[in-house]
Short mmCIF file of C-alpha atoms in Angstrom, two decimals:
data_model
loop_
_atom_site.label_atom_id
_atom_site.label_comp_id
_atom_site.label_asym_id
_atom_site.label_seq_id
_atom_site.Cartn_x
_atom_site.Cartn_y
_atom_site.Cartn_z
CA UNK A 758 8.13 3.00 -1.65
CA UNK A 759 6.86 -0.35 -2.78
CA UNK A 760 3.27 0.59 -3.65
CA UNK A 761 3.94 3.71 -5.70
CA UNK A 762 2.54 4.36 -9.16
CA UNK A 763 2.55 7.45 -11.37
CA UNK A 764 -0.05 8.86 -13.77
CA UNK A 765 0.52 11.63 -16.30
CA UNK A 766 -1.82 13.89 -18.25
CA UNK A 767 -1.66 13.71 -22.04
CA UNK A 768 1.31 15.94 -22.70
CA UNK A 769 2.08 18.42 -25.46
CA UNK A 770 5.50 18.73 -27.07
CA UNK A 771 7.97 18.87 -24.14
CA UNK A 772 10.34 21.03 -26.24
CA UNK A 773 7.83 23.88 -25.81
CA UNK A 774 8.24 23.85 -22.05
CA UNK A 775 10.60 26.62 -21.05
CA UNK A 776 10.33 26.74 -17.26
CA UNK A 777 12.06 24.67 -14.60
CA UNK A 778 10.72 22.09 -12.18
CA UNK A 779 12.53 21.64 -8.87
CA UNK A 780 11.57 18.36 -7.21
CA UNK A 781 12.32 18.34 -3.48
CA UNK A 782 12.65 14.77 -2.21
CA UNK A 783 13.90 13.10 0.93
CA UNK A 784 12.90 10.96 3.91
CA UNK A 785 10.34 11.95 6.53
CA UNK A 786 11.88 14.09 9.23
CA UNK A 787 14.52 15.56 6.93
CA UNK A 788 12.80 18.95 7.03
CA UNK A 789 11.65 19.31 3.41
CA UNK A 790 8.47 21.26 4.20
CA UNK A 791 10.27 23.55 6.64
CA UNK A 792 12.94 24.45 4.10
CA UNK A 793 10.35 24.97 1.37
CA UNK A 794 8.34 27.25 3.64
CA UNK A 795 11.48 29.25 4.39
CA UNK A 796 12.29 29.62 0.69
CA UNK A 797 8.72 30.40 -0.35
CA UNK A 798 8.61 33.67 1.51
CA UNK A 799 11.89 34.83 0.02
CA UNK A 800 11.82 33.72 -3.62
CA UNK A 801 8.36 34.42 -5.04
CA UNK A 802 8.80 36.86 -7.90
CA UNK A 803 12.50 37.33 -7.17
CA UNK A 804 14.28 39.40 -9.84
CA UNK A 805 11.15 39.36 -11.96
CA UNK A 806 11.27 35.59 -12.47
CA UNK A 807 8.24 33.82 -11.06
CA UNK A 808 8.79 31.02 -8.57
CA UNK A 809 5.73 28.95 -7.70
CA UNK A 810 5.51 26.49 -4.81
CA UNK A 811 2.91 23.80 -5.53
CA UNK A 812 0.08 23.10 -3.11
CA UNK A 813 -0.37 19.35 -3.42
CA UNK A 814 -3.60 17.37 -3.34
CA UNK A 815 -3.42 14.41 -0.95
CA UNK A 816 -5.92 11.83 0.31
CA UNK A 817 -4.89 12.62 3.89
CA UNK A 818 -6.52 15.00 6.33
CA UNK A 819 -4.30 17.86 7.58
CA UNK A 820 -2.83 17.25 11.02
CA UNK A 821 -1.20 20.61 11.66
CA UNK A 822 2.26 19.05 11.75
CA UNK A 823 3.00 18.58 8.07
CA UNK A 824 2.55 20.55 4.86
CA UNK A 825 -0.54 22.61 4.10
CA UNK A 826 -2.32 20.71 1.33
CA UNK A 827 -5.68 20.25 -0.35
CA UNK A 828 -7.64 17.14 0.61
CA UNK A 829 -9.74 14.77 -1.48
CA UNK A 830 -11.28 11.44 -0.62
CA UNK A 831 -9.88 8.46 -2.49
CA UNK A 832 -13.00 8.30 -4.66
CA UNK A 833 -12.87 12.01 -5.50
CA UNK A 834 -9.14 11.82 -6.21
CA UNK A 835 -9.55 8.93 -8.65
CA UNK A 836 -12.32 10.81 -10.44
CA UNK A 837 -10.27 14.00 -10.63
CA UNK A 838 -7.29 12.04 -11.91
CA UNK A 839 -9.40 10.47 -14.66
CA UNK A 840 -10.66 13.92 -15.66
CA UNK A 841 -7.15 15.32 -16.13
CA UNK A 842 -7.05 17.44 -12.97
CA UNK A 843 -3.39 16.63 -12.29
CA UNK A 844 -0.18 17.27 -14.20
CA UNK A 845 1.38 14.44 -12.23
CA UNK A 846 -0.03 12.01 -9.69
CA UNK A 847 1.27 9.03 -7.75
CA UNK A 848 0.41 6.77 -4.84
CA UNK A 849 2.56 5.68 -1.93
CA UNK A 850 1.96 4.05 1.46
CA UNK A 851 -1.79 3.92 0.93
CA UNK A 852 -2.15 7.61 -0.01
CA UNK A 853 -2.68 9.38 -3.33
CA UNK A 854 -0.79 12.54 -4.27
CA UNK A 855 -1.41 14.97 -7.12
CA UNK A 856 0.09 18.14 -8.55
CA UNK A 857 -2.63 20.34 -10.10
CA UNK A 858 -2.80 20.69 -13.87
CA UNK A 859 -1.92 24.39 -13.62
CA UNK A 860 1.71 23.27 -13.16
CA UNK A 861 1.84 22.64 -16.92
CA UNK A 862 0.77 26.24 -17.57
CA UNK A 863 3.38 27.64 -15.16
CA UNK A 864 6.16 25.63 -16.76
CA UNK A 865 5.05 26.60 -20.28
CA UNK A 866 5.05 30.27 -19.21
CA UNK A 867 8.68 30.05 -18.11
CA UNK A 868 8.21 29.93 -14.35
CA UNK A 869 10.20 27.88 -11.87
CA UNK A 870 7.94 25.39 -10.08
CA UNK A 871 8.92 23.81 -6.76
CA UNK A 872 7.17 20.79 -5.25
CA UNK A 873 7.64 18.06 -2.67
CA UNK A 874 7.80 14.86 -4.68
CA UNK A 875 8.17 11.13 -4.25
CA UNK A 876 11.43 9.69 -5.56
CA UNK A 877 9.44 7.13 -7.51
CA UNK A 878 7.78 9.91 -9.55
CA UNK A 879 11.07 11.46 -10.75
CA UNK A 880 11.45 9.38 -13.97
CA UNK A 881 7.94 10.36 -15.10
CA UNK A 882 8.63 13.98 -14.17
CA UNK A 883 11.81 14.02 -16.24
CA UNK A 884 9.94 12.49 -19.16
CA UNK A 885 7.33 15.23 -18.94
CA UNK A 886 9.40 18.40 -18.52
CA UNK A 887 12.63 19.42 -20.18
CA UNK A 888 14.23 21.22 -17.22
CA UNK A 889 14.03 19.13 -14.05
CA UNK A 890 16.28 19.56 -11.02
CA UNK A 891 16.15 17.15 -8.09
CA UNK A 892 17.06 18.32 -4.58
CA UNK A 893 17.49 15.57 -2.00
CA UNK A 894 17.03 16.85 1.56
CA UNK A 895 18.33 14.53 4.26
CA UNK A 896 19.55 14.61 7.86
CA UNK A 897 21.24 12.32 10.34
CA UNK A 898 19.04 9.47 11.66
CA UNK A 899 19.04 10.98 15.16
CA UNK A 900 17.87 14.32 13.80
CA UNK A 901 15.09 12.74 11.78
CA UNK A 902 14.01 10.58 14.73
CA UNK A 903 13.71 13.63 16.97
CA UNK A 904 11.67 15.50 14.37
CA UNK A 905 9.35 12.56 13.79
CA UNK A 906 8.86 12.10 17.53
CA UNK A 907 7.97 15.78 17.88
CA UNK A 908 5.10 15.30 15.42
CA UNK A 909 3.50 12.81 17.79
CA UNK A 910 1.92 10.77 15.01
CA UNK A 911 3.93 7.54 15.37
CA UNK A 912 5.21 5.27 18.09
CA UNK A 913 8.93 4.83 18.67
CA UNK A 914 8.77 1.44 16.94
CA UNK A 915 7.06 2.97 13.91
CA UNK A 916 9.65 5.74 13.75
CA UNK A 917 12.52 3.24 13.83
CA UNK A 918 10.87 1.22 11.08
CA UNK A 919 10.42 4.37 8.98
CA UNK A 920 14.09 5.28 9.42
CA UNK A 921 15.14 1.79 8.37
CA UNK A 922 13.01 1.96 5.21
CA UNK A 923 14.46 5.36 4.32
CA UNK A 924 18.03 4.13 4.81
CA UNK A 925 17.39 1.14 2.57
CA UNK A 926 16.13 3.34 -0.27
CA UNK A 927 18.55 6.27 -0.21
CA UNK A 928 20.68 4.82 -3.00
CA UNK A 929 17.67 4.74 -5.34
CA UNK A 930 17.63 8.49 -6.12
CA UNK A 931 17.95 8.99 -9.87
CA UNK A 932 21.00 11.17 -10.68
CA UNK A 933 21.75 14.01 -11.16
CA UNK A 934 20.74 15.32 -7.76
CA UNK A 935 21.68 18.15 -5.39
CA UNK A 936 22.03 16.97 -1.78
CA UNK A 937 21.22 19.19 1.21
CA UNK A 938 22.37 17.80 4.57
CA UNK A 939 19.80 19.50 6.78
CA UNK A 940 21.31 19.11 10.26
CA UNK A 941 22.41 22.73 10.58
CA UNK A 942 20.30 25.86 11.11
CA UNK A 943 17.13 26.64 9.19
CA UNK A 944 18.94 29.56 7.60
CA UNK A 945 21.72 27.32 6.29
CA UNK A 946 19.37 24.71 4.86
CA UNK A 947 17.05 27.37 3.47
CA UNK A 948 19.92 29.16 1.76
CA UNK A 949 21.06 25.91 0.14
CA UNK A 950 17.56 25.22 -1.19
CA UNK A 951 17.18 28.77 -2.51
CA UNK A 952 20.51 28.46 -4.29
CA UNK A 953 19.36 25.24 -5.97
CA UNK A 954 16.07 26.85 -7.04
CA UNK A 955 17.83 29.91 -8.46
CA UNK A 956 20.29 27.72 -10.35
CA UNK A 957 17.47 25.65 -11.86
CA UNK A 958 15.78 28.80 -13.12
CA UNK A 959 19.00 30.15 -14.60
CA UNK A 960 19.69 26.89 -16.42
CA UNK A 961 16.15 26.81 -17.81
CA UNK A 962 16.50 30.35 -19.15
CA UNK A 963 19.80 29.58 -20.88
CA UNK A 964 19.62 29.35 -24.69
CA UNK A 965 18.48 25.93 -25.88
CA UNK A 966 20.91 24.03 -28.09
CA UNK A 967 18.51 22.43 -30.56
#
């Protein structure tokens, strides 16, 4: 993403943050939102440990084919950003994205927070929270092309260009990262994501070696 930028709220001592943040990243058509939806209905409150899936704020109107998100105009987003409404915000491909400030409170309370994130925002995320796990969801180009075509939002030429951009940037994911190859069933991909989320929570709850 060549036009991405990241903005952070003023942050307290990161050592006080006890929860885990699971950043789900990957190219369009990989099935990130589908896997997150699958996991959401099965993990919330599991074993007494809260798992929260973030509803993002985006300067894009819902189209029924992508994630359910809150919408702000560009002007309203910039104002909200300036007023500290977001724990993390970034811009990419002409759109603005924000994670609400309540994420800080969830992390501080020991919860596991899961959100769809841009790869370019990962360094800022890791600087902000102590326990960050990155899950990279991908799929074969043919699978992604079919999923993108089913959305009906782009022409074939636009889809091919999107696939080419994604392929060029796949080696830019900051390590460490868990990779989910999402070409199998929803159950298989969903189980892999749930395992990564559970592991992140367990690691965050482990005693801290100060």
